[in-house]
Short mmCIF file of C-alpha atoms in Angstrom, two decimals:
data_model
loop_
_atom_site.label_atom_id
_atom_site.label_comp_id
_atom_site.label_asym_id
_atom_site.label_seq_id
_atom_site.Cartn_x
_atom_site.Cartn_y
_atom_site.Cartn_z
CA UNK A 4 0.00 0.00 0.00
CA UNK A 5 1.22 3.39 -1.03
CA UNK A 6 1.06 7.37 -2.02
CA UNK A 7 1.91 9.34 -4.79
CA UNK A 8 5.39 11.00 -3.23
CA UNK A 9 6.81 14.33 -3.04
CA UNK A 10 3.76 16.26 -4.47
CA UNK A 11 4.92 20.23 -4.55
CA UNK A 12 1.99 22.66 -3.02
CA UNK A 13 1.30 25.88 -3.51
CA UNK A 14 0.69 28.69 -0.73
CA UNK A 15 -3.31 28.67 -2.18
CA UNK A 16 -3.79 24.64 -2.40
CA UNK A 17 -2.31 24.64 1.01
CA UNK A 18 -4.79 26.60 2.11
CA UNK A 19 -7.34 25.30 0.57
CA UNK A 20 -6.65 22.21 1.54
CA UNK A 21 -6.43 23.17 5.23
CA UNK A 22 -9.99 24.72 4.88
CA UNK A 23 -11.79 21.45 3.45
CA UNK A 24 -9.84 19.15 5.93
CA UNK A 25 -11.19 21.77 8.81
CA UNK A 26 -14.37 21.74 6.93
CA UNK A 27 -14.20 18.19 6.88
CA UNK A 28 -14.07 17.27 10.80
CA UNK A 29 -15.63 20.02 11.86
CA UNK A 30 -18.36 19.41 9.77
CA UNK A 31 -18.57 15.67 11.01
CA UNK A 32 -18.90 16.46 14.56
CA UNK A 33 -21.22 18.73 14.19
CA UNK A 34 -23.74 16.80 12.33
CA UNK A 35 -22.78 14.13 14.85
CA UNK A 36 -23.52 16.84 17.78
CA UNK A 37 -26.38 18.32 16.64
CA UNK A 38 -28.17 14.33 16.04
CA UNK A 39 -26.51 13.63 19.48
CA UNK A 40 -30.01 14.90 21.70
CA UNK A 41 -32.21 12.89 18.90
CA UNK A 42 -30.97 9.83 18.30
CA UNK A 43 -32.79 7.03 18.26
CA UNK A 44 -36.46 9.16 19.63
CA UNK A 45 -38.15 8.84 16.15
CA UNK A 46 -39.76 11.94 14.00
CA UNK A 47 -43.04 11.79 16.62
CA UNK A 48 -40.62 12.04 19.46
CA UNK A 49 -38.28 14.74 18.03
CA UNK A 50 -41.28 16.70 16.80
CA UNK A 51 -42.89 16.39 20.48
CA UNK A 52 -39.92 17.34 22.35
CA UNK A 53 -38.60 20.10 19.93
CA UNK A 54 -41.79 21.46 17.81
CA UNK A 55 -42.82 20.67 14.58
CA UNK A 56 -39.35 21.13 12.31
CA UNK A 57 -37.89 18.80 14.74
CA UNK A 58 -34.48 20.06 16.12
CA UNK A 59 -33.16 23.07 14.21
CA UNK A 60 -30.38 24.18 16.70
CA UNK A 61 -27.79 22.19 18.86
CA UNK A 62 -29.16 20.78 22.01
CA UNK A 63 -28.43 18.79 25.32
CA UNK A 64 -26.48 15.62 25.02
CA UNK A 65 -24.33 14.06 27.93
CA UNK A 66 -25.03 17.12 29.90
CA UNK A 67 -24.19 19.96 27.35
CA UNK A 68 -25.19 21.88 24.33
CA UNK A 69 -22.88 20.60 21.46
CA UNK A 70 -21.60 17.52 22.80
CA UNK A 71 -20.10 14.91 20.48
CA UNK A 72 -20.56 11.19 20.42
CA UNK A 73 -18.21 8.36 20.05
CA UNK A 74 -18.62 8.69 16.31
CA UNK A 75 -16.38 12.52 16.68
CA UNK A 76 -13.83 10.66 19.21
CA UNK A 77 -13.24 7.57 17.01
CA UNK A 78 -12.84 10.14 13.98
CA UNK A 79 -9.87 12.36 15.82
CA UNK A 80 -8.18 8.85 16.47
CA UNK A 81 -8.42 8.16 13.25
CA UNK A 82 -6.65 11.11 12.18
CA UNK A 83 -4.10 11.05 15.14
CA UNK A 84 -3.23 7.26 13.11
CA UNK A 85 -2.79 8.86 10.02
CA UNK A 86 -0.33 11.08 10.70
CA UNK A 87 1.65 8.71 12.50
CA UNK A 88 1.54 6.15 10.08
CA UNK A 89 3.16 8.77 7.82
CA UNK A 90 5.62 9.39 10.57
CA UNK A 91 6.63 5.78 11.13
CA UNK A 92 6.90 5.52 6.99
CA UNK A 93 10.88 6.89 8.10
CA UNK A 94 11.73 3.78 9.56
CA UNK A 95 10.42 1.46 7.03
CA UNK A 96 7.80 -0.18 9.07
CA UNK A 97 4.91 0.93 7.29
CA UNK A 98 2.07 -0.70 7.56
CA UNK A 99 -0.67 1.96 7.52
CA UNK A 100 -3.80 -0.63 9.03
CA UNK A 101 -1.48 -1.26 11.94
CA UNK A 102 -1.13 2.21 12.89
CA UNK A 103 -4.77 2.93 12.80
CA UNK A 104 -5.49 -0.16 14.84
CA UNK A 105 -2.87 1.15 17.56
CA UNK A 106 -4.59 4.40 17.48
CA UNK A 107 -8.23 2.67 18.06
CA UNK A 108 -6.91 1.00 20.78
CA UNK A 109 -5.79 4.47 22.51
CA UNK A 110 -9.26 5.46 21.78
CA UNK A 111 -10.37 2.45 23.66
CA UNK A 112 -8.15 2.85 26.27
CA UNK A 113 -10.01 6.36 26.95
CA UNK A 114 -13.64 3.97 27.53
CA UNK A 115 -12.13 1.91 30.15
CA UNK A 116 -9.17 4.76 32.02
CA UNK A 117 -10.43 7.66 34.58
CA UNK A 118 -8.15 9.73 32.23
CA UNK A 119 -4.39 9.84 30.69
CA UNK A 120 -1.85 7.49 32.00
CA UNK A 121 1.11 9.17 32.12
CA UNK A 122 3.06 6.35 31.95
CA UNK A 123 2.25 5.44 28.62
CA UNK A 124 4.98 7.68 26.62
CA UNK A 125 4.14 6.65 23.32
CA UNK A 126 0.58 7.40 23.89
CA UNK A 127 0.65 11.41 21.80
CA UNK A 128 -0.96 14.45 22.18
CA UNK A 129 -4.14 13.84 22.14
CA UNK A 130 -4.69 10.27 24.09
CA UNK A 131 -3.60 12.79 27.01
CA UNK A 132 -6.70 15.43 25.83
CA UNK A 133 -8.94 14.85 28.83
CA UNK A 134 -12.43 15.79 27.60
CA UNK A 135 -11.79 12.33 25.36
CA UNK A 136 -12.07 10.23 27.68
CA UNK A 137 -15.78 10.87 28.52
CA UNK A 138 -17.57 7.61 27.43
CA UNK A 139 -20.06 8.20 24.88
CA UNK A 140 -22.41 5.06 24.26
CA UNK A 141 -20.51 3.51 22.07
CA UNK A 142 -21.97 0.73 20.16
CA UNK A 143 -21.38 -2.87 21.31
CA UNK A 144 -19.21 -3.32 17.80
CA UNK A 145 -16.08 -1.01 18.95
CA UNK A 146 -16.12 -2.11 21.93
CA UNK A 147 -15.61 -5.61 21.27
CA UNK A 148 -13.69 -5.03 17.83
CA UNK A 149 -11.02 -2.82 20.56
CA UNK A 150 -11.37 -5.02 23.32
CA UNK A 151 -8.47 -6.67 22.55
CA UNK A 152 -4.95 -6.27 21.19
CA UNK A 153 -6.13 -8.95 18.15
CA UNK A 154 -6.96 -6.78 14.87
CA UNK A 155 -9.48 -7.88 12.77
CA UNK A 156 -8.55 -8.07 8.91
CA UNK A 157 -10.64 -8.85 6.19
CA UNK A 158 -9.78 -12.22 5.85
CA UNK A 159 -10.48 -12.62 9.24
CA UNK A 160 -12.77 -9.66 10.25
CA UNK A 161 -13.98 -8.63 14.15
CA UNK A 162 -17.79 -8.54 14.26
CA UNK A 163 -18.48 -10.73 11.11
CA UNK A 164 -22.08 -10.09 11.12
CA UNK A 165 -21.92 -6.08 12.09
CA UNK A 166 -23.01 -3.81 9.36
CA UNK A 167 -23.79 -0.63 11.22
CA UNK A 168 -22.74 2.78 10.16
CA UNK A 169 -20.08 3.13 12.90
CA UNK A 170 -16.91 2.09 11.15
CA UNK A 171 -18.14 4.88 7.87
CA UNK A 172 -18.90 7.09 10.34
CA UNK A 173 -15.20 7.10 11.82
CA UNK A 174 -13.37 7.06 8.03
CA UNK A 175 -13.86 10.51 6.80
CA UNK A 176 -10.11 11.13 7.25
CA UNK A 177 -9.12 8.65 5.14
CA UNK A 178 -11.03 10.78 2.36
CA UNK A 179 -8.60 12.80 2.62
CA UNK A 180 -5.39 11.49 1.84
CA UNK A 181 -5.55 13.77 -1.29
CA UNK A 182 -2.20 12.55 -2.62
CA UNK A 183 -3.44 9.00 -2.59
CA UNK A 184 -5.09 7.13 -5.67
CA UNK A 185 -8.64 6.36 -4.74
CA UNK A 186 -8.71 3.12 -4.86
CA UNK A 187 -5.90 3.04 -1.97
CA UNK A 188 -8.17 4.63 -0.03
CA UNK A 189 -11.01 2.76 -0.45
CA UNK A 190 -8.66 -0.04 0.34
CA UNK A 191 -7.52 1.69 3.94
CA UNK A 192 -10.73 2.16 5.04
CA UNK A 193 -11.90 -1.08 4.14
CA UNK A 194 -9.33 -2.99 5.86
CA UNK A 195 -9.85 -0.24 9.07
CA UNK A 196 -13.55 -0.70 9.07
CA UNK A 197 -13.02 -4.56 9.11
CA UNK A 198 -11.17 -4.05 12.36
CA UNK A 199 -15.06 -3.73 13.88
CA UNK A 200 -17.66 -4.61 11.10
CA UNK A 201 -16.51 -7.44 9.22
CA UNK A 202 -20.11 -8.12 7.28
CA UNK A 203 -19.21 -6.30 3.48
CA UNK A 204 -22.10 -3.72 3.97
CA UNK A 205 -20.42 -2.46 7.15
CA UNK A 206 -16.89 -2.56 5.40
CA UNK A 207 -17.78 -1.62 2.18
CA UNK A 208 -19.69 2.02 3.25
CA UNK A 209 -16.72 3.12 4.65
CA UNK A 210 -14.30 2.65 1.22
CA UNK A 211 -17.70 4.36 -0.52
CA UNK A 212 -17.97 7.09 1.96
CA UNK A 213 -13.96 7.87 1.67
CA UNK A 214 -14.01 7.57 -1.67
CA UNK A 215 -16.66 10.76 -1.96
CA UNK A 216 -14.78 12.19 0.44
CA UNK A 217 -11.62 12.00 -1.23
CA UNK A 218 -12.88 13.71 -4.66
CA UNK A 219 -14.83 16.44 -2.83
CA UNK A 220 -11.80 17.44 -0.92
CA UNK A 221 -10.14 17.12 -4.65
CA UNK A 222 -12.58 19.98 -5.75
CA UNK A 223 -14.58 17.96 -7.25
CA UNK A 224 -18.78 18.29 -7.41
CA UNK A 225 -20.83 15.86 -4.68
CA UNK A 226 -22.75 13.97 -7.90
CA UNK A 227 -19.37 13.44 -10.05
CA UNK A 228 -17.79 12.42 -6.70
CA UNK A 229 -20.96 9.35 -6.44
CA UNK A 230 -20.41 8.28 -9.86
CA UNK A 231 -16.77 8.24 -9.78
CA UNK A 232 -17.29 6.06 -6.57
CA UNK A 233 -19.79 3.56 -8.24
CA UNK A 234 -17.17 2.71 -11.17
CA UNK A 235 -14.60 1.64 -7.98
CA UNK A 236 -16.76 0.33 -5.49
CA UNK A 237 -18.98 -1.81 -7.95
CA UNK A 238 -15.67 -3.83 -8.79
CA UNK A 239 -15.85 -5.30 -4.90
CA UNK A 240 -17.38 -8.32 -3.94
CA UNK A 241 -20.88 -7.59 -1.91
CA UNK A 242 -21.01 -4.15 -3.51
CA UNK A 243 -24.50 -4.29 -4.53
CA UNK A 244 -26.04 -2.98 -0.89
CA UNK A 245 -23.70 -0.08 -1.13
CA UNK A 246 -24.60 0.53 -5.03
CA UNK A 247 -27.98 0.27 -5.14
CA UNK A 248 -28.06 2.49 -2.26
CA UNK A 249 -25.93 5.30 -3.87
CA UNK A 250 -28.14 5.08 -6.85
CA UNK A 251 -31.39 4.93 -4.52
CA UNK A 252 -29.81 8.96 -3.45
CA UNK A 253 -28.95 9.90 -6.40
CA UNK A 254 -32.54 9.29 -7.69
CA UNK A 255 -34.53 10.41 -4.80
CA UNK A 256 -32.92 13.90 -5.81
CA UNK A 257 -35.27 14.19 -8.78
CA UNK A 258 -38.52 13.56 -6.28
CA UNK A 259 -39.09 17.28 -5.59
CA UNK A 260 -38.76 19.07 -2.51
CA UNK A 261 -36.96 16.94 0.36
CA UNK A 262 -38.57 16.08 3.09
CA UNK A 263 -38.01 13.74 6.35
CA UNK A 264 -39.70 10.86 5.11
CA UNK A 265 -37.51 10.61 2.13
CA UNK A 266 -34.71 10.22 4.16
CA UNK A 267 -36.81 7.61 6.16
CA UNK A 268 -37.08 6.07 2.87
CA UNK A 269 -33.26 5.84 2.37
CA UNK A 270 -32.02 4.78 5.41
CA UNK A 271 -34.61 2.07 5.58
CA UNK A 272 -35.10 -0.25 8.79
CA UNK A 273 -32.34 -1.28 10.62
CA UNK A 274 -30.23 1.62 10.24
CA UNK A 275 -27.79 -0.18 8.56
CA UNK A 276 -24.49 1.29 7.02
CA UNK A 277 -25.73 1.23 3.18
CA UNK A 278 -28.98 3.38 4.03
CA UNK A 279 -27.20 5.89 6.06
CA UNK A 280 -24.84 6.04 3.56
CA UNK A 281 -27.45 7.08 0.79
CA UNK A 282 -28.88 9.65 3.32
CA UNK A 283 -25.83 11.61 4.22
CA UNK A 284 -24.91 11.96 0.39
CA UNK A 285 -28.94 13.04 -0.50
CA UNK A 286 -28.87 15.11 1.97
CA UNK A 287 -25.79 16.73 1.01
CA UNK A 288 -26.81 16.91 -2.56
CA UNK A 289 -30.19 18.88 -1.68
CA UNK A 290 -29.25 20.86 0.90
CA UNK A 291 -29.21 24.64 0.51
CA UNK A 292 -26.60 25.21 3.37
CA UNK A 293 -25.17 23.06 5.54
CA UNK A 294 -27.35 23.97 7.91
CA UNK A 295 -30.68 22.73 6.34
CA UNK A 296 -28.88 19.59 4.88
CA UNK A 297 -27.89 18.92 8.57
CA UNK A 298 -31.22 19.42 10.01
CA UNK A 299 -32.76 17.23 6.90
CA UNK A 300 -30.08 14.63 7.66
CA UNK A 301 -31.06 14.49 11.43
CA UNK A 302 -34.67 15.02 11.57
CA UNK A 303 -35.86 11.22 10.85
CA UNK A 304 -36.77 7.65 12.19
CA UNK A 305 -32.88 6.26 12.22
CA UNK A 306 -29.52 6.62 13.53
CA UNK A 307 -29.69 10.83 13.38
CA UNK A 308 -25.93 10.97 15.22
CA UNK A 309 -24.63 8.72 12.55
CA UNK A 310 -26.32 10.21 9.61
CA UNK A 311 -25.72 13.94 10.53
CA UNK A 312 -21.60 12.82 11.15
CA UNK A 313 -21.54 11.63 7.49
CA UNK A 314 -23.74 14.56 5.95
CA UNK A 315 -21.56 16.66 7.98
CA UNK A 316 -18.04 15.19 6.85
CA UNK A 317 -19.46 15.53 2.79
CA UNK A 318 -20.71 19.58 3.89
CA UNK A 319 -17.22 20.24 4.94
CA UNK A 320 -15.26 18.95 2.40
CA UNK A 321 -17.10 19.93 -0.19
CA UNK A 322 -17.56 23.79 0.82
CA UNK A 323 -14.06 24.16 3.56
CA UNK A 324 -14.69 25.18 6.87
CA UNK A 325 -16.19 28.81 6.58
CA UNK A 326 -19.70 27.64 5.01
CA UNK A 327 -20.48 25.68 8.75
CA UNK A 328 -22.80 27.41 11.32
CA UNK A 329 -20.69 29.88 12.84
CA UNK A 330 -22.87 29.82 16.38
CA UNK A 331 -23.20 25.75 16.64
CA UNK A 332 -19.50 26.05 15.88
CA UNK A 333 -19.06 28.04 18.72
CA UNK A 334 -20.79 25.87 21.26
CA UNK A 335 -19.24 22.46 19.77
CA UNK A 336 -17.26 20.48 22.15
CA UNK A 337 -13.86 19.93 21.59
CA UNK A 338 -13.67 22.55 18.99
CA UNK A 339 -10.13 23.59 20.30
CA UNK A 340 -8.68 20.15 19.70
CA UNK A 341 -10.50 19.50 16.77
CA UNK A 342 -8.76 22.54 14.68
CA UNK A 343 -5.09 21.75 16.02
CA UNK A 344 -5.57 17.85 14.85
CA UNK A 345 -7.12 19.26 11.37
CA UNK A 346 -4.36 21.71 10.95
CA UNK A 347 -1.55 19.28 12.02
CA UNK A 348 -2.85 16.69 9.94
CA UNK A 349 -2.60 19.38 6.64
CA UNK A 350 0.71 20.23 8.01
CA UNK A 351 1.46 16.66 7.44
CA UNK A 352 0.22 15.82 4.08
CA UNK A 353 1.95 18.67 2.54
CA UNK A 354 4.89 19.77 4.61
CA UNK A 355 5.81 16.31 6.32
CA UNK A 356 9.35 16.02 4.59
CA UNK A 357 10.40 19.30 6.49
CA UNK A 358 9.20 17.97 10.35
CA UNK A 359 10.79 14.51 9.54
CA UNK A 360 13.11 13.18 6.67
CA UNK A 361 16.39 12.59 5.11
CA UNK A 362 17.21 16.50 6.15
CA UNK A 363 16.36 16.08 9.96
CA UNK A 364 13.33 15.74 12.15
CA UNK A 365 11.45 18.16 14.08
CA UNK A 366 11.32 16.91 18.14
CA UNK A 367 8.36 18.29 18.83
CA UNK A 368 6.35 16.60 16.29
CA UNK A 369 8.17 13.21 17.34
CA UNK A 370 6.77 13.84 20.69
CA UNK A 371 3.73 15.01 19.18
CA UNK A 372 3.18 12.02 17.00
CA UNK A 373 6.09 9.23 18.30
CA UNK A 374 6.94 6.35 16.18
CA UNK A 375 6.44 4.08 18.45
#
């Protein structure tokens, strides 16, 4: 598994870059914060306990406005695994699933710990960011999948018959690996998401969701970025959930005016990873700001949290940081840590030769992000 090497940017696609990667997790947890106070109560129960349009602003969750889920925590780990795999690329042991499984493992070190051990050297940055290590309901899946040192692959997957939206809704980061050819990112999330939800629906979202991911934060539009992901995802055994259910959003589009049962429609019973999927990206694709595609995406019958992180994650890419909610930004929990991950992991992907390399290392970022 590998990157295109050496890429040269320039001052503007730096920053643009850094805007749709902000955009990007930003966006994610605050879809995933604003379905947080919803999830799972149903459109009669959302409409009964917020008004008629459902919940239009951030609410209480875990005893706070703007509080984030496990979806948000799993999401900075993934990122935090990332740049460390490209850290430990140096040495020659690269093997990029490994990395992310050590950094899933930190993040399930934070469900079971009071807080950071400060024995644990190796641990980073941000397995010592306290607020983390508030336990979030996570779903049966991660914590099993992480409850042991034993990483699941896809020839022999954890959770074989899990095919929930929880390993898409943590794989956003792969999406943007922007010097990587798509299909090596489908491949990384694939075999990450495998580490948890081994049934190919499960598996399979998250390659499809970081494949959109990956064009949008490429400047490419949301529909171009669906159709490119068909061509590769279609080639993939058990692609047909995923497929049908891309093609299922891209047709409720042309259905006139959106509503919350159409995204009822899409996400279908179960909640499973395929009909979120097809919810986040029609929501996305209708929405006239990322605030109404958010409240579209979180207003309905299933998995709101889930389906607002993913709707989120396409917002941001696709329009850079600037274009989210200014006041729900505001209020969003972990805000702070979320914009120094996002902006270390751009310094990363296009300045990483000058914190570590053939012409020396930077020891902060070692201790930052340690190879170990």
């Amino acid at each position: 598994m590998g990157a295109t090497a050496g890429a040269v940017w320039g001052r503007a696609e730096q920053q643009d870059f850094r805007s749709r990667v902000r955009g990007t997790l930003l966006g994610a947890a605050v879809g995933d914060a604003l379905g947080a106070p919803v999830d799972g109560l149903g459109v009669d129960g959302i409409r009964e306990a917020y008004g008629a349009e459902g919940i239009v602003d951030l609410g209480f969750a875990y005893g706070r406005r703007g509080a984030v889920g496990h979806l948000t925590q799993l999401t900075l780990f993934t990122v935090d695994g990332l740049i460390r795999a490209q850290v430990r690329r140096d040495t020659g042991a690269w093997h990029p699933p490994t990395d992310l499984h050590r950094a899933y493992l930190r993040w399930a070190a934070t469900q079971r710990d009071w807080g950071p051990d400060e024995r644990r050297k190796d641990d980073g940055w941000l397995a010592r960011e306290e607020w983390l290590y508030a336990r979030r309901d996570p779903a049966r899946s991660l914590l099993l999948g992480f409850g042991d040192d034993v990483m699941g692959t896809l020839d022999s997957p954890k959770g074989k018959r899990e095919a929930g939206a929880e390993a898409a809704g943590r794989s956003a980061p792969f999406g943007l690996l922007v010097g990587w050819e798509p299909q090596l990112v489908a491949q990384l999330a694939v075999e990450c998401a495998a580490q948890t939800h081994g049934h190919s629906t499960g598996y399979l979202a998250a390659g499809a969701y970081a494949v959109i991911v990956h064009a949008l934060a490429r400047g490419e539009h949301l529909d171009s970025a669906v159709q490119q992901t068909l061509a590769l995802i279609g080639a993939r055994p058990g692609h047909q959930p995923i497929s049908e259910a891309l093609q299922r959003a891209l047709g409720a589009v042309r259905q006139g005016m959106p509503t919350s049962a159409r995204v009822d429609e899409l996400v279908g019973e179960g909640g499973t990873a395929d009909g979120v999927l097809a919810a986040a990206v029609y929501c996305a694709l209708v929405s006239e700001d990322v605030r109404h595609g958010l409240c579209l995406a979180v207003n309905q019958e299933g998995p709101s949290a889930a389906t607002g992180a993913l709707t989120g994650g396409l917002l941001g890419a696709l329009h850079g940081e600037t274009a989210l909610p200014p006041a729900w930004l505001a209020e969003l929990e972990g805000r702070p840590t979320l914009l120094e991950l996002a902006d270390d992991f751009a310094m990363e992907m296009t300045q990483g030769p000058a914190l570590h390399g053939p012409a020396g290392s930077s020891p902060g970022w070692l201790a930052r992000y340690p190879r170990g």
